[in-house]
mmCIF file of C-alpha atoms and ligand atoms in Angstrom:
data_model
loop_
_atom_site.group_PDB
_atom_site.id
_atom_site.type_symbol
_atom_site.label_atom_id
_atom_site.label_comp_id
_atom_site.label_asym_id
_atom_site.label_seq_id
_atom_site.Cartn_x
_atom_site.Cartn_y
_atom_site.Cartn_z
ATOM 1 C CA MET W 1407 161.471 98.608 207.718
ATOM 2 C CA ASN W 1408 164.349 101.217 208.694
ATOM 3 C CA ARG W 1409 167.295 98.506 208.637
ATOM 4 C CA VAL W 1410 168.565 99.899 205.066
ATOM 5 C CA ASP W 1411 169.327 103.060 206.769
ATOM 6 C CA GLY W 1412 172.769 104.681 205.613
ATOM 7 C CA LYS W 1413 173.045 102.015 202.870
ATOM 8 C CA VAL W 1414 173.703 102.882 199.294
ATOM 9 C CA ALA W 1415 171.802 101.102 196.593
ATOM 10 C CA LEU W 1416 171.655 100.684 192.438
ATOM 11 C CA ILE W 1417 168.216 100.338 190.833
ATOM 12 C CA SER W 1418 168.613 99.291 187.216
ATOM 13 C CA GLY W 1419 165.634 100.227 185.435
ATOM 14 C CA GLY W 1420 164.546 102.545 187.980
ATOM 15 C CA ALA W 1421 162.729 105.142 186.546
ATOM 16 C CA ARG W 1422 159.380 103.513 186.546
ATOM 17 C CA GLY W 1423 157.318 100.406 187.454
ATOM 18 C CA LEU W 1424 158.768 98.012 189.723
ATOM 19 C CA GLY W 1425 162.168 99.768 189.875
ATOM 20 C CA GLY W 1426 160.912 102.888 190.380
ATOM 21 C CA MET W 1427 158.641 101.995 193.202
ATOM 22 C CA SER W 1428 161.702 99.977 194.967
ATOM 23 C CA ALA W 1429 163.519 103.117 194.787
ATOM 24 C CA ARG W 1430 161.090 105.027 196.594
ATOM 25 C CA LYS W 1431 160.542 102.477 198.967
ATOM 26 C CA LEU W 1432 164.362 101.853 199.942
ATOM 27 C CA ALA W 1433 165.042 105.994 199.888
ATOM 28 C CA GLU W 1434 161.806 106.097 202.171
ATOM 29 C CA ALA W 1435 163.476 103.550 204.461
ATOM 30 C CA GLY W 1436 166.490 105.621 204.547
ATOM 31 C CA ALA W 1437 168.883 104.378 201.796
ATOM 32 C CA LYS W 1438 170.570 106.458 199.107
ATOM 33 C CA VAL W 1439 169.720 105.599 195.836
ATOM 34 C CA VAL W 1440 171.219 105.589 192.172
ATOM 35 C CA ILE W 1441 168.295 104.959 189.611
ATOM 36 C CA THR W 1442 169.839 103.733 186.477
ATOM 37 C CA ASP W 1443 167.729 103.631 183.092
ATOM 38 C CA LEU W 1444 167.299 104.644 179.455
ATOM 39 C CA ARG W 1445 164.191 106.743 180.352
ATOM 40 C CA GLU W 1446 165.319 110.335 181.623
ATOM 41 C CA ASP W 1447 161.744 111.909 181.701
ATOM 42 C CA GLU W 1448 160.408 108.892 183.792
ATOM 43 C CA ALA W 1449 163.740 108.899 186.004
ATOM 44 C CA ALA W 1450 162.874 112.757 186.491
ATOM 45 C CA VAL W 1451 159.543 112.242 188.002
ATOM 46 C CA THR W 1452 160.681 109.460 190.292
ATOM 47 C CA LEU W 1453 163.744 111.358 191.363
ATOM 48 C CA ALA W 1454 161.162 114.580 192.243
ATOM 49 C CA ALA W 1455 158.971 111.995 194.238
ATOM 50 C CA ILE W 1456 161.842 110.813 196.260
ATOM 51 C CA LYS W 1457 163.271 114.368 196.762
ATOM 52 C CA SER W 1458 159.531 115.951 198.106
ATOM 53 C CA ALA W 1459 159.355 112.716 200.580
ATOM 54 C CA GLY W 1460 162.955 113.792 202.016
ATOM 55 C CA GLY W 1461 165.076 110.860 200.608
ATOM 56 C CA ASP W 1462 168.436 111.158 198.562
ATOM 57 C CA ALA W 1463 168.296 109.753 195.152
ATOM 58 C CA LYS W 1464 170.385 110.486 191.433
ATOM 59 C CA PHE W 1465 169.957 109.134 188.132
ATOM 60 C CA PHE W 1466 172.492 108.065 186.287
ATOM 61 C CA LYS W 1467 172.069 106.880 182.481
ATOM 62 C CA HIS W 1468 172.744 103.564 181.420
ATOM 63 C CA ASP W 1469 171.899 100.913 178.916
ATOM 64 C CA VAL W 1470 172.463 97.564 180.885
ATOM 65 C CA ALA W 1471 173.131 95.702 178.072
ATOM 66 C CA ASP W 1472 176.516 98.020 177.704
ATOM 67 C CA GLU W 1473 179.448 96.254 180.123
ATOM 68 C CA ALA W 1474 181.198 99.725 179.844
ATOM 69 C CA GLN W 1475 178.247 101.506 181.148
ATOM 70 C CA TRP W 1476 178.056 99.254 183.987
ATOM 71 C CA ALA W 1477 181.460 99.890 185.206
ATOM 72 C CA ALA W 1478 180.352 103.598 184.742
ATOM 73 C CA ALA W 1479 177.197 103.073 186.858
ATOM 74 C CA VAL W 1480 179.288 101.660 189.417
ATOM 75 C CA LYS W 1481 181.659 104.287 189.565
ATOM 76 C CA PHE W 1482 179.501 107.168 189.486
ATOM 77 C CA THR W 1483 177.490 105.309 192.681
ATOM 78 C CA THR W 1484 180.931 105.073 194.519
ATOM 79 C CA ASP W 1485 182.089 108.571 194.016
ATOM 80 C CA THR W 1486 178.307 110.001 194.986
ATOM 81 C CA TYR W 1487 177.908 108.368 197.902
ATOM 82 C CA GLY W 1488 181.169 106.476 198.778
ATOM 83 C CA GLY W 1489 180.286 102.755 198.197
ATOM 84 C CA LEU W 1490 177.790 100.297 197.028
ATOM 85 C CA ASP W 1491 175.693 97.979 199.434
ATOM 86 C CA VAL W 1492 172.440 97.001 197.469
ATOM 87 C CA LEU W 1493 172.132 96.042 193.753
ATOM 88 C CA LEU W 1494 168.601 95.337 192.512
ATOM 89 C CA ASN W 1495 168.776 94.252 189.258
ATOM 90 C CA ASN W 1496 165.470 94.991 187.714
ATOM 91 C CA ALA W 1497 165.691 96.330 184.214
ATOM 92 C CA GLY W 1498 164.048 93.925 181.989
ATOM 93 C CA ILE W 1499 161.794 93.696 178.757
ATOM 94 C CA GLY W 1500 158.606 91.588 177.673
ATOM 95 C CA GLY W 1501 159.300 88.930 174.953
ATOM 96 C CA SER W 1502 157.174 89.091 171.793
ATOM 97 C CA SER W 1503 154.037 86.406 172.007
ATOM 98 C CA ARG W 1504 154.531 85.708 168.190
ATOM 99 C CA PRO W 1505 154.781 81.537 167.690
ATOM 100 C CA LEU W 1506 158.171 80.019 168.458
ATOM 101 C CA GLU W 1507 158.761 79.299 164.353
ATOM 102 C CA GLU W 1508 158.475 83.100 163.853
ATOM 103 C CA LEU W 1509 161.187 84.166 166.225
ATOM 104 C CA SER W 1510 164.220 85.958 164.721
ATOM 105 C CA LEU W 1511 167.429 85.002 166.194
ATOM 106 C CA ASP W 1512 168.195 88.786 166.321
ATOM 107 C CA GLY W 1513 165.178 89.244 168.698
ATOM 108 C CA TRP W 1514 166.064 86.322 171.059
ATOM 109 C CA ARG W 1515 169.632 88.103 171.362
ATOM 110 C CA HIS W 1516 168.388 91.149 171.898
ATOM 111 C CA LEU W 1517 166.014 90.461 175.077
ATOM 112 C CA MET W 1518 168.607 88.355 176.261
ATOM 113 C CA SER W 1519 171.085 91.190 176.271
ATOM 114 C CA ILE W 1520 169.109 93.105 178.489
ATOM 115 C CA ASN W 1521 166.992 90.183 180.785
ATOM 116 C CA LEU W 1522 170.410 88.151 181.247
ATOM 117 C CA ASP W 1523 173.499 89.832 180.157
ATOM 118 C CA GLY W 1524 172.371 93.030 182.258
ATOM 119 C CA VAL W 1525 172.111 90.696 185.172
ATOM 120 C CA PHE W 1526 175.333 89.121 185.142
ATOM 121 C CA LEU W 1527 176.962 92.372 184.228
ATOM 122 C CA GLY W 1528 175.283 94.296 187.117
ATOM 123 C CA MET W 1529 176.683 91.451 189.528
ATOM 124 C CA LYS W 1530 180.322 91.633 187.846
ATOM 125 C CA HIS W 1531 180.860 95.257 188.352
ATOM 126 C CA ALA W 1532 178.927 95.820 191.672
ATOM 127 C CA ILE W 1533 180.841 92.889 193.453
ATOM 128 C CA PRO W 1534 184.027 94.759 193.891
ATOM 129 C CA ALA W 1535 182.742 97.953 195.231
ATOM 130 C CA MET W 1536 180.395 95.596 197.656
ATOM 131 C CA LYS W 1537 183.403 93.359 198.893
ATOM 132 C CA ALA W 1538 184.845 96.402 200.283
ATOM 133 C CA ARG W 1539 181.718 97.505 202.152
ATOM 134 C CA ALA W 1540 179.914 93.897 203.236
ATOM 135 C CA HIS W 1541 181.927 93.952 206.580
ATOM 136 C CA LEU W 1542 180.033 97.167 207.703
ATOM 137 C CA TRP W 1543 176.388 95.508 207.825
ATOM 138 C CA PRO W 1544 175.090 92.497 209.650
ATOM 139 C CA GLY W 1545 173.345 91.226 206.249
ATOM 140 C CA GLY W 1546 176.264 91.889 204.610
ATOM 141 C CA CYS W 1547 175.541 93.438 201.099
ATOM 142 C CA SER W 1548 172.849 92.260 198.720
ATOM 143 C CA ILE W 1549 172.298 91.511 195.225
ATOM 144 C CA ILE W 1550 168.503 91.021 193.904
ATOM 145 C CA SER W 1551 167.385 90.298 190.889
ATOM 146 C CA ILE W 1552 164.055 90.461 189.173
ATOM 147 C CA SER W 1553 163.136 87.434 187.689
ATOM 148 C CA SER W 1554 159.473 86.290 187.249
ATOM 149 C CA ILE W 1555 156.795 82.949 187.597
ATOM 150 C CA MET W 1556 158.034 82.834 183.824
ATOM 151 C CA GLY W 1557 161.496 81.894 185.375
ATOM 152 C CA LEU W 1558 159.457 78.931 187.593
ATOM 153 C CA VAL W 1559 156.995 78.067 185.029
ATOM 154 C CA GLY W 1560 156.604 78.228 181.374
ATOM 155 C CA GLY W 1561 154.255 80.319 179.166
ATOM 156 C CA ALA W 1562 153.099 79.631 175.917
ATOM 157 C CA ARG W 1563 154.661 81.945 173.220
ATOM 158 C CA GLN W 1564 157.207 83.243 175.986
ATOM 159 C CA ILE W 1565 160.203 80.850 175.101
ATOM 160 C CA ALA W 1566 162.743 83.837 175.218
ATOM 161 C CA TYR W 1567 161.566 85.206 178.017
ATOM 162 C CA CYS W 1568 161.193 82.101 179.913
ATOM 163 C CA ALA W 1569 165.008 81.288 179.362
ATOM 164 C CA SER W 1570 166.139 84.631 180.537
ATOM 165 C CA LYS W 1571 164.372 84.526 183.508
ATOM 166 C CA GLY W 1572 165.096 80.787 184.290
ATOM 167 C CA GLY W 1573 168.459 82.043 183.621
ATOM 168 C CA VAL W 1574 168.143 84.572 185.988
ATOM 169 C CA ARG W 1575 166.937 82.243 188.977
ATOM 170 C CA LEU W 1576 170.004 80.091 188.397
ATOM 171 C CA MET W 1577 172.660 82.772 188.154
ATOM 172 C CA THR W 1578 171.405 83.836 191.289
ATOM 173 C CA LYS W 1579 171.958 80.526 193.008
ATOM 174 C CA ALA W 1580 175.323 80.120 191.322
ATOM 175 C CA ALA W 1581 176.603 83.575 192.650
ATOM 176 C CA ALA W 1582 174.950 83.098 196.216
ATOM 177 C CA LEU W 1583 177.228 80.292 196.442
ATOM 178 C CA GLU W 1584 180.406 81.992 195.268
ATOM 179 C CA LEU W 1585 179.954 84.818 197.019
ATOM 180 C CA ALA W 1586 178.892 83.715 200.629
ATOM 181 C CA PRO W 1587 182.213 83.532 201.725
ATOM 182 C CA ALA W 1588 182.382 87.556 201.252
ATOM 183 C CA LYS W 1589 179.039 88.341 202.556
ATOM 184 C CA ILE W 1590 176.929 88.853 199.555
ATOM 185 C CA ARG W 1591 174.173 87.589 199.707
ATOM 186 C CA VAL W 1592 172.177 86.870 196.186
ATOM 187 C CA ASN W 1593 168.453 86.138 195.666
ATOM 188 C CA SER W 1594 165.619 86.560 192.952
ATOM 189 C CA ILE W 1595 162.267 87.842 193.464
ATOM 190 C CA HIS W 1596 159.690 86.522 190.959
ATOM 191 C CA PRO W 1597 156.623 88.477 190.522
ATOM 192 C CA GLY W 1598 153.486 87.325 189.273
ATOM 193 C CA PHE W 1599 151.568 89.759 186.965
ATOM 194 C CA ILE W 1600 151.901 93.332 188.272
ATOM 195 C CA ASN W 1601 150.313 96.441 186.896
ATOM 196 C CA THR W 1602 153.168 98.320 185.676
ATOM 197 C CA PRO W 1603 153.734 100.358 182.297
ATOM 198 C CA LEU W 1604 155.307 97.319 180.610
ATOM 199 C CA LEU W 1605 152.106 95.443 181.402
ATOM 200 C CA ARG W 1606 149.767 98.126 180.377
ATOM 201 C CA SER W 1607 151.782 98.641 177.415
ATOM 202 C CA GLY W 1608 151.653 94.951 176.322
ATOM 203 C CA ALA W 1609 147.865 94.970 176.641
ATOM 204 C CA GLU W 1610 147.539 98.076 174.513
ATOM 205 C CA ALA W 1611 149.669 96.745 171.917
ATOM 206 C CA MET W 1612 147.519 93.603 171.707
ATOM 207 C CA ASN W 1613 144.202 95.726 171.678
ATOM 208 C CA ASN W 1614 145.806 97.747 168.729
ATOM 209 C CA SER W 1615 146.301 94.043 166.798
ATOM 210 C CA ALA W 1616 142.910 93.145 167.398
ATOM 211 C CA PRO W 1617 140.255 94.977 169.195
ATOM 212 C CA GLY W 1618 139.596 93.255 172.828
ATOM 213 C CA ARG W 1619 142.771 91.325 172.974
ATOM 214 C CA GLY W 1620 144.433 93.235 175.399
ATOM 215 C CA GLN W 1621 141.531 93.391 177.808
ATOM 216 C CA ARG W 1622 140.691 89.247 177.295
ATOM 217 C CA PHE W 1623 144.733 89.176 178.088
ATOM 218 C CA LEU W 1624 144.570 91.250 181.459
ATOM 219 C CA ASP W 1625 140.834 89.257 182.578
ATOM 220 C CA ASP W 1626 142.883 85.737 181.996
ATOM 221 C CA ALA W 1627 145.713 86.539 183.860
ATOM 222 C CA VAL W 1628 143.369 88.096 186.915
ATOM 223 C CA SER W 1629 141.806 84.836 186.787
ATOM 224 C CA ARG W 1630 145.299 82.887 187.083
ATOM 225 C CA HIS W 1631 145.893 84.377 190.419
ATOM 226 C CA PRO W 1632 144.172 82.710 193.111
ATOM 227 C CA LEU W 1633 144.078 86.209 195.219
ATOM 228 C CA GLY W 1634 141.587 87.448 192.517
ATOM 229 C CA HIS W 1635 143.723 90.573 191.165
ATOM 230 C CA LEU W 1636 147.096 91.703 189.716
ATOM 231 C CA GLY W 1637 149.560 92.693 192.021
ATOM 232 C CA GLU W 1638 150.564 96.589 192.788
ATOM 233 C CA GLU W 1639 153.821 97.767 192.080
ATOM 234 C CA GLN W 1640 154.869 98.164 196.081
ATOM 235 C CA ASP W 1641 154.167 94.350 196.588
ATOM 236 C CA ILE W 1642 157.087 93.736 194.830
ATOM 237 C CA ALA W 1643 158.948 96.806 196.542
ATOM 238 C CA HIS W 1644 158.326 95.482 199.939
ATOM 239 C CA ALA W 1645 160.132 92.036 198.874
ATOM 240 C CA VAL W 1646 163.110 94.598 197.706
ATOM 241 C CA ARG W 1647 163.340 96.384 200.523
ATOM 242 C CA PHE W 1648 163.322 93.251 203.195
ATOM 243 C CA LEU W 1649 166.013 91.677 200.664
ATOM 244 C CA ALA W 1650 168.011 94.567 200.798
ATOM 245 C CA SER W 1651 167.813 95.009 204.788
ATOM 246 C CA ASP W 1652 169.364 93.450 207.613
ATOM 247 C CA ASP W 1653 166.106 91.544 208.241
ATOM 248 C CA SER W 1654 167.185 89.024 205.650
ATOM 249 C CA ALA W 1655 170.431 88.721 206.809
ATOM 250 C CA PHE W 1656 170.410 84.681 206.682
ATOM 251 C CA ILE W 1657 168.626 84.597 203.498
ATOM 252 C CA THR W 1658 170.842 83.765 200.272
ATOM 253 C CA GLY W 1659 170.618 81.829 197.049
ATOM 254 C CA THR W 1660 166.991 81.639 196.935
ATOM 255 C CA GLU W 1661 163.729 83.229 195.351
ATOM 256 C CA ILE W 1662 160.983 84.927 196.860
ATOM 257 C CA VAL W 1663 157.722 84.393 194.899
ATOM 258 C CA VAL W 1664 155.173 87.487 194.958
ATOM 259 C CA ASP W 1665 152.495 85.893 192.844
ATOM 260 C CA GLY W 1666 149.094 85.854 194.365
ATOM 261 C CA GLY W 1667 148.968 82.081 194.320
ATOM 262 C CA TYR W 1668 149.495 81.731 190.564
ATOM 263 C CA THR W 1669 152.627 78.961 190.908
ATOM 264 C CA ALA W 1670 150.745 77.318 193.704
ATOM 265 C CA GLN W 1671 148.611 75.617 191.722
HETATM 266 N N1 NAD Y 1190 155.026 93.684 185.485
HETATM 267 C C1 NAD Y 1190 154.869 92.376 185.446
HETATM 268 O O1 NAD Y 1190 153.791 91.773 185.432
HETATM 269 C C2 NAD Y 1190 156.130 91.973 185.737
HETATM 270 C C3 NAD Y 1190 156.409 90.112 186.061
HETATM 271 C C4 NAD Y 1190 157.267 89.382 186.398
HETATM 272 C C5 NAD Y 1190 158.658 90.241 186.334
HETATM 273 N N2 NAD Y 1190 158.489 91.672 185.691
HETATM 274 C C6 NAD Y 1190 159.826 92.145 185.616
HETATM 275 O O2 NAD Y 1190 160.231 93.305 186.692
HETATM 276 C C7 NAD Y 1190 160.945 94.071 185.977
HETATM 277 C C8 NAD Y 1190 160.854 95.532 186.140
HETATM 278 O O3 NAD Y 1190 159.391 95.415 184.931
HETATM 279 P P1 NAD Y 1190 158.105 96.600 184.962
HETATM 280 O O4 NAD Y 1190 157.058 95.732 184.589
HETATM 281 O O5 NAD Y 1190 158.398 97.475 186.094
HETATM 282 O O6 NAD Y 1190 158.701 97.017 183.685
HETATM 283 P P2 NAD Y 1190 158.686 98.768 182.833
HETATM 284 O O7 NAD Y 1190 158.860 98.606 181.609
HETATM 285 O O8 NAD Y 1190 157.543 99.565 183.423
HETATM 286 O O9 NAD Y 1190 160.295 99.020 183.657
HETATM 287 C C9 NAD Y 1190 161.421 98.720 183.252
HETATM 288 C C10 NAD Y 1190 162.274 99.377 182.683
HETATM 289 O O10 NAD Y 1190 163.269 99.012 182.852
HETATM 290 C C11 NAD Y 1190 164.046 100.293 181.715
HETATM 291 N N3 NAD Y 1190 165.024 99.548 180.551
HETATM 292 C C12 NAD Y 1190 164.435 98.385 179.907
HETATM 293 N N4 NAD Y 1190 165.519 98.060 179.051
HETATM 294 C C13 NAD Y 1190 166.779 98.878 179.704
HETATM 295 C C14 NAD Y 1190 168.139 98.874 179.434
HETATM 296 N N5 NAD Y 1190 168.337 98.233 178.360
HETATM 297 N N6 NAD Y 1190 168.933 99.331 180.241
HETATM 298 C C15 NAD Y 1190 168.338 99.984 181.222
HETATM 299 N N7 NAD Y 1190 167.226 100.188 181.720
HETATM 300 C C16 NAD Y 1190 166.264 99.845 180.708
HETATM 301 C C17 NAD Y 1190 162.713 100.814 180.911
HETATM 302 O O11 NAD Y 1190 163.606 101.932 180.468
HETATM 303 C C18 NAD Y 1190 161.976 100.828 182.319
HETATM 304 O O12 NAD Y 1190 162.278 101.831 183.069
HETATM 305 C C19 NAD Y 1190 161.247 93.447 184.698
HETATM 306 O O13 NAD Y 1190 162.695 92.644 184.461
HETATM 307 C C20 NAD Y 1190 160.354 92.468 183.952
HETATM 308 O O14 NAD Y 1190 160.896 91.569 183.541
HETATM 309 C C21 NAD Y 1190 157.470 92.481 185.455
#
């Protein structure tokens, strides 16, 4: 659990949800953490929780779709903490659940700019900083990208989200092969349905469009997980901490599925 002691981690979308909990778990285990996000208020709450638990973390305001802001986020991290060892590409948005023929090209491109471009740009800008540090750790440096079960199996009315998350899975493998000689490991995590603000706000929006629809969606989601419940944020944060640590030193180019059995069926 302490094998991230002294490592520097940058977490995109780290203000809340899976990124926020991962920031807390990494800081608890001794990492120095830079949280990047668009949401300053929620980042402040996460930062305060980390600091009151004795951890070390900073916030940098950042839109993952913007390349210049990625360069600035990595520079902030290396200026503040002297390097970068772990990148968690976590920022992401859910897709519209409208029928395919009603989706707009602008909506498709917006989702790709965050879920796919954001991951590509994160890797691109982290690599030079990581190359300078990978020799320091038995497990080298680690890039972890949050994909989804929807990057492994399809979901009706989720074509853009599935395309983006499937893309994250294969970008991960391509990058892992390219970066193995530099001792930079690259892996993806595939959560099932996890109880986060993203999921709750999605269900709320459904309730607003048709009363009870959001609850039916959540009940249906539970029934698809053989373990009989949705995941919690720490279920993913523990997998993140493992992939960030030297305990996973021989793991690269693969996926960790954390889905209560959803995709085993
Ligand atoms: N919650 C789930 O059930 C679930 C399941 C599978 C995968 N995921 C993935 O996990 C990741 C985190 O999701 P979550 O449930 O914690 O969501 P969330 O909405 O609770 O948190 C996501 C964070 O990303 C930030 N973000 C969004 N767009 C951004 C941008 N352009 N630049 C910077 N930050 C941005 C948000 O402000 C937010 O703080 C996402 O990639 C999501 O697709 C979630």
